[in-house]
């Protein structure tokens, strides 16, 4: 099945050998045709105009499949009937300077905007997909549940919730990323190259390529109600921006508020949709504050074993001791997906995070009301995290009444699990 019969390693890191001029990218253009497609197949180097490979973090699994002989590297996806289940955009934000720099706003429209090129064999692949689904949330189906009500349209008689969902792979416009972090593009490229062990030489050898497909996790969106209501200022929008927490979100770990707040956010989104507005969950793959799950678990051990126990007073200190930084999520890029959806106002923001709130406001989106987690939803062991975050700037309706001696907020010991 291998197609590289001569055994040579084909380098793609020299601008004199390969040129991106055939399909130039004009980031921020008003139309897809003017902007140009993002082309990242490794099998057609003469067509490539982006660094990296399609698939984000899953590109390495594709390489493994090719290496093992399970996948022919020349196979191209048949995109028949894969068009979005609902229309999305275009919106003015798609062409506003530096408004969207971490995803391709036209990424779901490949077969719509470039049908001729695809038909002729150009390997352009979507970086966004939009479909429909139903959700089953166990908390909502408990006999004594008071979370949501059945309406037959959004919440079915079976208890399932009808949603529109989208998956978004990261596509970085490097000049825009550098500008967002207020650093030079050369410094950004060099640091990305060095801190990934030199995985993408083109970052430093191909200044003619300005788009990067980074091997990181993407974003999943869950839309409740009419998707058109999200960008309609005449209707209301409830939104939660949630960063991945596998331990809590999936397995129900009680050391943090992640799943309770996620479920609370979904309930609020459902209610908003039932009132005629829309609800939106933005789920970012940034496990362990983008430090990873291994680091997260190391921090758990350090917190539980430290002298004095797992105190809210030393919550952030323990993370920094292990990881060297308290948080690597850096919310500067987070609002991009909101702008992709055409959002200009969030009526109810189901989050206590000051960092997320500040990033959204600074990006030009209005937030009318902030919704904290209900006190009864916070597990006892998660009080350590919540009180530490509140002291660090998390939103609370009455800050004076919420003042707590952080040394007195102590979680379980490691041998009590």
Short mmCIF file of N, CA and C in Angstrom, two decimals, residues 36-178:
data_model
loop_
_atom_site.label_atom_id
_atom_site.label_comp_id
_atom_site.label_asym_id
_atom_site.label_seq_id
_atom_site.Cartn_x
_atom_site.Cartn_y
_atom_site.Cartn_z
N UNK A 36 -9.38 32.28 -0.45
CA UNK A 36 -8.66 31.10 -0.92
C UNK A 36 -8.79 29.95 0.05
N UNK A 37 -8.70 28.70 -0.43
CA UNK A 37 -8.83 27.53 0.44
C UNK A 37 -7.56 27.29 1.26
N UNK A 38 -7.75 26.69 2.42
CA UNK A 38 -6.61 26.24 3.23
C UNK A 38 -6.31 24.80 2.81
N UNK A 39 -5.11 24.57 2.30
CA UNK A 39 -4.77 23.28 1.72
C UNK A 39 -3.60 22.68 2.50
N UNK A 40 -3.85 21.53 3.14
CA UNK A 40 -2.82 20.94 3.98
C UNK A 40 -2.48 19.50 3.74
N UNK A 41 -2.77 18.90 2.57
CA UNK A 41 -2.43 17.49 2.38
C UNK A 41 -0.92 17.29 2.20
N UNK A 42 -0.38 16.29 2.86
CA UNK A 42 1.06 16.05 2.77
C UNK A 42 1.42 15.32 1.49
N UNK A 43 0.44 14.79 0.79
CA UNK A 43 0.71 14.02 -0.43
C UNK A 43 0.78 14.91 -1.67
N UNK A 44 0.40 16.18 -1.54
CA UNK A 44 0.44 17.11 -2.68
C UNK A 44 1.21 18.37 -2.28
N UNK A 45 2.52 18.25 -2.10
CA UNK A 45 3.30 19.38 -1.59
C UNK A 45 3.24 20.63 -2.48
N UNK A 46 3.04 20.46 -3.76
CA UNK A 46 3.00 21.63 -4.64
C UNK A 46 1.73 22.46 -4.44
N UNK A 47 0.69 21.84 -3.85
CA UNK A 47 -0.57 22.55 -3.61
C UNK A 47 -0.64 23.16 -2.20
N UNK A 48 0.19 22.67 -1.32
CA UNK A 48 0.09 23.07 0.08
C UNK A 48 0.30 24.58 0.26
N UNK A 49 -0.54 25.19 1.09
CA UNK A 49 -0.34 26.59 1.46
C UNK A 49 -0.44 26.77 2.97
N UNK A 50 -0.29 25.67 3.71
CA UNK A 50 -0.36 25.71 5.17
C UNK A 50 0.70 24.78 5.76
N UNK A 51 1.16 25.15 6.95
CA UNK A 51 2.10 24.33 7.71
C UNK A 51 1.29 23.32 8.52
N UNK A 52 1.81 22.11 8.69
CA UNK A 52 1.11 21.11 9.47
C UNK A 52 0.27 20.19 8.60
N UNK A 53 -0.72 19.55 9.22
CA UNK A 53 -1.55 18.59 8.51
C UNK A 53 -2.97 18.66 9.02
N UNK A 54 -3.91 18.25 8.17
CA UNK A 54 -5.31 18.21 8.58
C UNK A 54 -5.49 17.26 9.78
N UNK A 55 -6.50 17.54 10.58
CA UNK A 55 -6.88 16.61 11.64
C UNK A 55 -6.45 17.01 13.04
N UNK A 56 -5.73 18.13 13.17
CA UNK A 56 -5.31 18.54 14.50
C UNK A 56 -4.49 17.47 15.20
N UNK A 57 -4.83 17.17 16.45
CA UNK A 57 -4.07 16.19 17.23
C UNK A 57 -4.20 14.78 16.67
N UNK A 58 -5.21 14.55 15.82
CA UNK A 58 -5.42 13.20 15.28
C UNK A 58 -4.57 12.93 14.04
N UNK A 59 -3.84 13.94 13.57
CA UNK A 59 -2.99 13.73 12.40
C UNK A 59 -1.92 12.67 12.67
N UNK A 60 -1.50 12.54 13.92
CA UNK A 60 -0.48 11.54 14.25
C UNK A 60 -1.05 10.13 14.22
N UNK A 61 -2.33 9.99 14.56
CA UNK A 61 -2.96 8.68 14.44
C UNK A 61 -3.09 8.29 12.97
N UNK A 62 -3.33 9.29 12.12
CA UNK A 62 -3.39 9.02 10.69
C UNK A 62 -2.03 8.51 10.21
N UNK A 63 -0.97 9.15 10.71
CA UNK A 63 0.38 8.71 10.33
C UNK A 63 0.62 7.27 10.77
N UNK A 64 0.13 6.92 11.95
CA UNK A 64 0.28 5.55 12.44
C UNK A 64 -0.49 4.58 11.56
N UNK A 65 -1.68 4.99 11.12
CA UNK A 65 -2.47 4.13 10.25
C UNK A 65 -1.77 3.90 8.91
N UNK A 66 -1.15 4.95 8.39
CA UNK A 66 -0.39 4.82 7.14
C UNK A 66 0.82 3.93 7.36
N UNK A 67 1.53 4.16 8.47
CA UNK A 67 2.74 3.39 8.76
C UNK A 67 2.45 1.91 8.90
N UNK A 68 1.31 1.58 9.50
CA UNK A 68 0.96 0.17 9.73
C UNK A 68 0.38 -0.50 8.49
N UNK A 69 0.11 0.30 7.45
CA UNK A 69 -0.45 -0.25 6.24
C UNK A 69 -1.96 -0.31 6.21
N UNK A 70 -2.59 0.24 7.25
CA UNK A 70 -4.05 0.21 7.32
C UNK A 70 -4.70 1.29 6.46
N UNK A 71 -3.94 2.31 6.11
CA UNK A 71 -4.49 3.44 5.36
C UNK A 71 -3.59 3.79 4.18
N UNK A 72 -4.17 3.88 3.03
CA UNK A 72 -3.45 4.35 1.85
C UNK A 72 -3.32 5.86 1.95
N UNK A 73 -2.10 6.40 1.99
CA UNK A 73 -1.94 7.85 2.18
C UNK A 73 -2.51 8.69 1.05
N UNK A 74 -2.77 8.07 -0.09
CA UNK A 74 -3.30 8.83 -1.23
C UNK A 74 -4.83 8.89 -1.23
N UNK A 75 -5.46 8.16 -0.31
CA UNK A 75 -6.92 8.18 -0.23
C UNK A 75 -7.40 9.57 0.15
N UNK A 76 -8.39 10.07 -0.58
CA UNK A 76 -8.99 11.36 -0.26
C UNK A 76 -10.43 11.14 0.17
N UNK A 77 -10.90 11.93 1.11
CA UNK A 77 -12.27 11.72 1.62
C UNK A 77 -13.31 12.01 0.55
N UNK A 78 -14.34 11.18 0.49
CA UNK A 78 -15.50 11.43 -0.36
C UNK A 78 -16.44 12.32 0.44
N UNK A 79 -16.56 13.56 0.04
CA UNK A 79 -17.32 14.55 0.81
C UNK A 79 -18.78 14.65 0.39
N UNK A 80 -19.26 13.67 -0.37
CA UNK A 80 -20.66 13.65 -0.78
C UNK A 80 -21.58 13.64 0.45
N UNK A 81 -22.55 14.53 0.47
CA UNK A 81 -23.56 14.62 1.54
C UNK A 81 -22.98 15.00 2.90
N UNK A 82 -21.81 15.60 2.93
CA UNK A 82 -21.21 16.00 4.21
C UNK A 82 -21.41 17.48 4.51
N UNK A 83 -22.14 18.19 3.67
CA UNK A 83 -22.34 19.62 3.89
C UNK A 83 -23.03 19.88 5.23
N UNK A 84 -22.88 21.08 5.80
CA UNK A 84 -23.44 21.38 7.12
C UNK A 84 -24.94 21.11 7.20
N UNK A 85 -25.37 20.59 8.35
CA UNK A 85 -26.79 20.31 8.57
C UNK A 85 -27.61 21.58 8.68
N UNK A 86 -26.98 22.68 9.06
CA UNK A 86 -27.62 24.00 9.08
C UNK A 86 -26.64 25.02 8.52
N UNK A 87 -27.17 26.10 7.98
CA UNK A 87 -26.31 27.16 7.47
C UNK A 87 -25.68 27.93 8.64
N UNK A 88 -24.43 28.32 8.45
CA UNK A 88 -23.76 29.14 9.45
C UNK A 88 -22.96 30.22 8.72
N UNK A 89 -23.39 31.47 8.87
CA UNK A 89 -22.70 32.58 8.25
C UNK A 89 -22.97 32.69 6.77
N UNK A 90 -22.16 33.52 6.10
CA UNK A 90 -21.08 34.33 6.68
C UNK A 90 -21.60 35.51 7.50
N UNK A 91 -20.77 35.94 8.46
CA UNK A 91 -21.07 37.08 9.31
C UNK A 91 -20.00 38.15 9.12
N UNK A 92 -20.31 39.40 9.44
CA UNK A 92 -19.33 40.48 9.27
C UNK A 92 -18.00 40.21 9.96
N UNK A 93 -18.05 39.52 11.12
CA UNK A 93 -16.81 39.27 11.88
C UNK A 93 -15.80 38.45 11.09
N UNK A 94 -16.26 37.68 10.12
CA UNK A 94 -15.36 36.81 9.37
C UNK A 94 -14.31 37.60 8.60
N UNK A 95 -14.64 38.82 8.23
CA UNK A 95 -13.70 39.63 7.45
C UNK A 95 -13.20 40.86 8.19
N UNK A 96 -13.55 40.99 9.47
CA UNK A 96 -13.04 42.12 10.25
C UNK A 96 -11.60 41.84 10.65
N UNK A 97 -10.71 42.81 10.52
CA UNK A 97 -9.27 42.59 10.76
C UNK A 97 -8.99 42.00 12.14
N UNK A 98 -8.27 40.88 12.16
CA UNK A 98 -7.81 40.23 13.40
C UNK A 98 -8.92 39.79 14.33
N UNK A 99 -10.15 39.71 13.84
CA UNK A 99 -11.25 39.27 14.69
C UNK A 99 -11.21 37.77 14.91
N UNK A 100 -10.87 37.01 13.86
CA UNK A 100 -10.77 35.55 13.93
C UNK A 100 -9.40 35.15 13.41
N UNK A 101 -8.57 34.56 14.27
CA UNK A 101 -7.21 34.19 13.87
C UNK A 101 -6.86 32.75 14.23
N UNK A 102 -7.73 32.03 14.93
CA UNK A 102 -7.39 30.68 15.40
C UNK A 102 -8.24 29.58 14.79
N UNK A 103 -9.11 29.93 13.86
CA UNK A 103 -9.90 28.94 13.13
C UNK A 103 -10.22 29.51 11.76
N UNK A 104 -10.59 28.62 10.84
CA UNK A 104 -10.94 29.03 9.49
C UNK A 104 -12.44 29.26 9.42
N UNK A 105 -12.91 30.51 9.34
CA UNK A 105 -14.36 30.75 9.34
C UNK A 105 -15.09 30.13 8.16
N UNK A 106 -14.35 29.84 7.08
CA UNK A 106 -14.94 29.21 5.90
C UNK A 106 -14.73 27.69 5.90
N UNK A 107 -14.25 27.15 7.01
CA UNK A 107 -13.81 25.76 7.05
C UNK A 107 -14.89 24.73 6.87
N UNK A 108 -16.17 25.11 7.04
CA UNK A 108 -17.27 24.16 6.88
C UNK A 108 -17.88 24.22 5.48
N UNK A 109 -17.37 25.12 4.64
CA UNK A 109 -18.01 25.39 3.35
C UNK A 109 -17.16 24.94 2.16
N UNK A 110 -16.25 24.03 2.38
CA UNK A 110 -15.31 23.62 1.33
C UNK A 110 -16.04 23.18 0.06
N UNK A 111 -17.01 22.27 0.20
CA UNK A 111 -17.70 21.75 -0.98
C UNK A 111 -18.66 22.77 -1.57
N UNK A 112 -19.04 23.77 -0.80
CA UNK A 112 -19.93 24.81 -1.30
C UNK A 112 -19.17 25.91 -2.02
N UNK A 113 -18.00 26.25 -1.52
CA UNK A 113 -17.25 27.38 -2.08
C UNK A 113 -16.22 26.97 -3.12
N UNK A 114 -15.78 25.72 -3.08
CA UNK A 114 -14.74 25.27 -4.02
C UNK A 114 -15.13 23.94 -4.68
N UNK A 115 -16.35 23.83 -5.20
CA UNK A 115 -16.79 22.56 -5.78
C UNK A 115 -15.98 22.16 -7.01
N UNK A 116 -15.61 23.14 -7.82
CA UNK A 116 -14.84 22.83 -9.02
C UNK A 116 -13.48 22.28 -8.70
N UNK A 117 -12.80 22.91 -7.75
CA UNK A 117 -11.46 22.47 -7.37
C UNK A 117 -11.50 21.07 -6.76
N UNK A 118 -12.51 20.83 -5.91
CA UNK A 118 -12.64 19.50 -5.30
C UNK A 118 -12.92 18.45 -6.37
N UNK A 119 -13.80 18.77 -7.31
CA UNK A 119 -14.13 17.83 -8.38
C UNK A 119 -12.92 17.51 -9.25
N UNK A 120 -12.02 18.49 -9.39
CA UNK A 120 -10.83 18.29 -10.22
C UNK A 120 -9.73 17.54 -9.48
N UNK A 121 -9.95 17.27 -8.19
CA UNK A 121 -8.99 16.46 -7.45
C UNK A 121 -8.16 17.20 -6.43
N UNK A 122 -8.39 18.52 -6.28
CA UNK A 122 -7.63 19.25 -5.27
C UNK A 122 -8.08 18.79 -3.88
N UNK A 123 -7.13 18.40 -3.06
CA UNK A 123 -7.43 17.81 -1.75
C UNK A 123 -7.63 18.91 -0.71
N UNK A 124 -8.83 19.48 -0.70
CA UNK A 124 -9.22 20.47 0.31
C UNK A 124 -10.16 19.78 1.29
N UNK A 125 -9.86 19.87 2.55
CA UNK A 125 -10.68 19.16 3.53
C UNK A 125 -11.31 20.15 4.52
N UNK A 126 -12.54 19.89 4.91
CA UNK A 126 -13.19 20.75 5.90
C UNK A 126 -12.46 20.73 7.24
N UNK A 127 -12.40 21.86 7.90
CA UNK A 127 -11.87 21.92 9.26
C UNK A 127 -12.99 22.19 10.27
N UNK A 128 -14.21 22.29 9.76
CA UNK A 128 -15.39 22.45 10.62
C UNK A 128 -16.50 21.57 10.06
N UNK A 129 -17.23 20.89 10.92
CA UNK A 129 -18.38 20.10 10.50
C UNK A 129 -19.56 20.42 11.41
N UNK A 130 -20.76 20.46 10.83
CA UNK A 130 -21.96 20.82 11.58
C UNK A 130 -23.01 19.73 11.35
N UNK A 131 -23.55 19.18 12.42
CA UNK A 131 -24.54 18.12 12.32
C UNK A 131 -25.62 18.31 13.37
N UNK A 132 -26.53 17.36 13.47
CA UNK A 132 -27.58 17.40 14.49
C UNK A 132 -27.52 16.14 15.33
N UNK A 133 -28.01 16.24 16.56
CA UNK A 133 -27.95 15.09 17.46
C UNK A 133 -28.96 15.26 18.58
N UNK A 134 -29.01 14.27 19.44
CA UNK A 134 -29.79 14.36 20.68
C UNK A 134 -28.89 13.99 21.85
N UNK A 135 -29.11 14.66 22.95
CA UNK A 135 -28.33 14.43 24.16
C UNK A 135 -29.19 13.74 25.21
N UNK A 136 -28.57 12.84 25.94
CA UNK A 136 -29.21 12.22 27.10
C UNK A 136 -28.36 12.55 28.32
N UNK A 137 -28.88 13.36 29.20
CA UNK A 137 -28.15 13.79 30.40
C UNK A 137 -28.75 13.07 31.61
N UNK A 138 -28.01 12.17 32.25
CA UNK A 138 -28.58 11.40 33.36
C UNK A 138 -29.17 12.26 34.46
N UNK A 139 -28.52 13.37 34.77
CA UNK A 139 -29.03 14.23 35.84
C UNK A 139 -30.45 14.72 35.55
N UNK A 140 -30.74 14.94 34.27
CA UNK A 140 -32.06 15.46 33.90
C UNK A 140 -33.14 14.39 33.96
N UNK A 141 -32.75 13.14 33.95
CA UNK A 141 -33.72 12.06 33.88
C UNK A 141 -33.99 11.39 35.22
N UNK A 142 -33.39 11.91 36.26
CA UNK A 142 -33.67 11.38 37.59
C UNK A 142 -35.13 11.66 37.94
N UNK A 143 -35.71 10.81 38.72
CA UNK A 143 -37.15 10.93 39.03
C UNK A 143 -37.50 12.24 39.71
N UNK A 144 -36.59 12.73 40.55
CA UNK A 144 -36.87 13.96 41.29
C UNK A 144 -36.25 15.18 40.62
N UNK A 145 -35.89 15.05 39.33
CA UNK A 145 -35.18 16.14 38.66
C UNK A 145 -36.10 17.34 38.49
N UNK A 146 -35.52 18.52 38.68
CA UNK A 146 -36.24 19.77 38.48
C UNK A 146 -35.45 20.69 37.56
N UNK A 147 -34.56 20.08 36.78
CA UNK A 147 -33.68 20.87 35.94
C UNK A 147 -34.42 21.52 34.78
N UNK A 148 -35.12 20.68 34.01
CA UNK A 148 -35.74 21.15 32.78
C UNK A 148 -37.14 20.56 32.66
N UNK A 149 -37.93 21.10 31.73
CA UNK A 149 -39.27 20.58 31.48
C UNK A 149 -39.37 20.09 30.05
N UNK A 150 -40.24 19.11 29.85
CA UNK A 150 -40.46 18.56 28.51
C UNK A 150 -41.38 19.46 27.72
N UNK A 151 -40.98 19.79 26.49
CA UNK A 151 -41.82 20.62 25.63
C UNK A 151 -42.17 19.93 24.32
N UNK A 152 -41.56 18.76 24.06
CA UNK A 152 -41.87 18.00 22.86
C UNK A 152 -41.08 18.40 21.64
N UNK A 153 -40.39 19.54 21.71
CA UNK A 153 -39.61 20.00 20.56
C UNK A 153 -38.12 20.01 20.89
N UNK A 154 -37.73 20.74 21.92
CA UNK A 154 -36.33 20.78 22.33
C UNK A 154 -36.05 19.63 23.29
N UNK A 155 -36.91 19.46 24.28
CA UNK A 155 -36.82 18.31 25.18
C UNK A 155 -37.94 17.34 24.81
N UNK A 156 -37.58 16.19 24.26
CA UNK A 156 -38.57 15.23 23.78
C UNK A 156 -39.21 14.49 24.94
N UNK A 157 -40.29 13.80 24.64
CA UNK A 157 -41.00 13.04 25.67
C UNK A 157 -40.10 12.00 26.32
N UNK A 158 -39.14 11.50 25.54
CA UNK A 158 -38.21 10.50 26.06
C UNK A 158 -37.17 11.10 27.00
N UNK A 159 -37.11 12.43 27.04
CA UNK A 159 -36.10 13.11 27.85
C UNK A 159 -34.88 13.54 27.06
N UNK A 160 -34.77 13.07 25.82
CA UNK A 160 -33.64 13.47 24.97
C UNK A 160 -33.77 14.94 24.59
N UNK A 161 -32.62 15.58 24.39
CA UNK A 161 -32.57 16.99 24.05
C UNK A 161 -32.06 17.14 22.63
N UNK A 162 -32.80 17.82 21.78
CA UNK A 162 -32.40 18.04 20.40
C UNK A 162 -31.38 19.17 20.33
N UNK A 163 -30.27 18.94 19.64
CA UNK A 163 -29.22 19.95 19.53
C UNK A 163 -28.65 19.97 18.12
N UNK A 164 -28.05 21.10 17.80
CA UNK A 164 -27.16 21.21 16.65
C UNK A 164 -25.75 21.28 17.20
N UNK A 165 -24.83 20.52 16.62
CA UNK A 165 -23.48 20.55 17.15
C UNK A 165 -22.47 20.71 16.03
N UNK A 166 -21.36 21.33 16.38
CA UNK A 166 -20.30 21.58 15.41
C UNK A 166 -18.96 21.21 16.02
N UNK A 167 -18.08 20.68 15.18
CA UNK A 167 -16.71 20.38 15.58
C UNK A 167 -15.78 21.30 14.81
N UNK A 168 -14.83 21.90 15.51
CA UNK A 168 -13.95 22.90 14.92
C UNK A 168 -12.50 22.50 15.17
N UNK A 169 -11.73 22.28 14.09
CA UNK A 169 -10.30 22.05 14.21
C UNK A 169 -9.57 23.40 14.18
N UNK A 170 -8.47 23.52 14.92
CA UNK A 170 -7.75 24.79 14.94
C UNK A 170 -7.04 25.07 13.62
N UNK A 171 -7.11 26.30 13.17
CA UNK A 171 -6.37 26.79 12.01
C UNK A 171 -5.82 28.15 12.42
N UNK A 172 -4.51 28.24 12.58
CA UNK A 172 -3.91 29.47 13.10
C UNK A 172 -3.35 30.34 11.99
N UNK A 173 -3.78 31.59 11.97
CA UNK A 173 -3.17 32.59 11.11
C UNK A 173 -2.06 33.23 11.93
N UNK A 174 -0.82 32.85 11.66
CA UNK A 174 0.30 33.18 12.55
C UNK A 174 0.50 34.67 12.79
N UNK A 175 0.39 35.53 11.77
CA UNK A 175 0.52 36.97 12.07
C UNK A 175 -0.55 37.44 13.06
N UNK A 176 -1.77 36.91 12.92
CA UNK A 176 -2.84 37.29 13.84
C UNK A 176 -2.64 36.74 15.24
N UNK A 177 -2.14 35.51 15.34
CA UNK A 177 -1.85 34.92 16.65
C UNK A 177 -0.79 35.75 17.37
N UNK A 178 0.26 36.11 16.66
CA UNK A 178 1.33 36.92 17.25
C UNK A 178 0.80 38.26 17.72
#
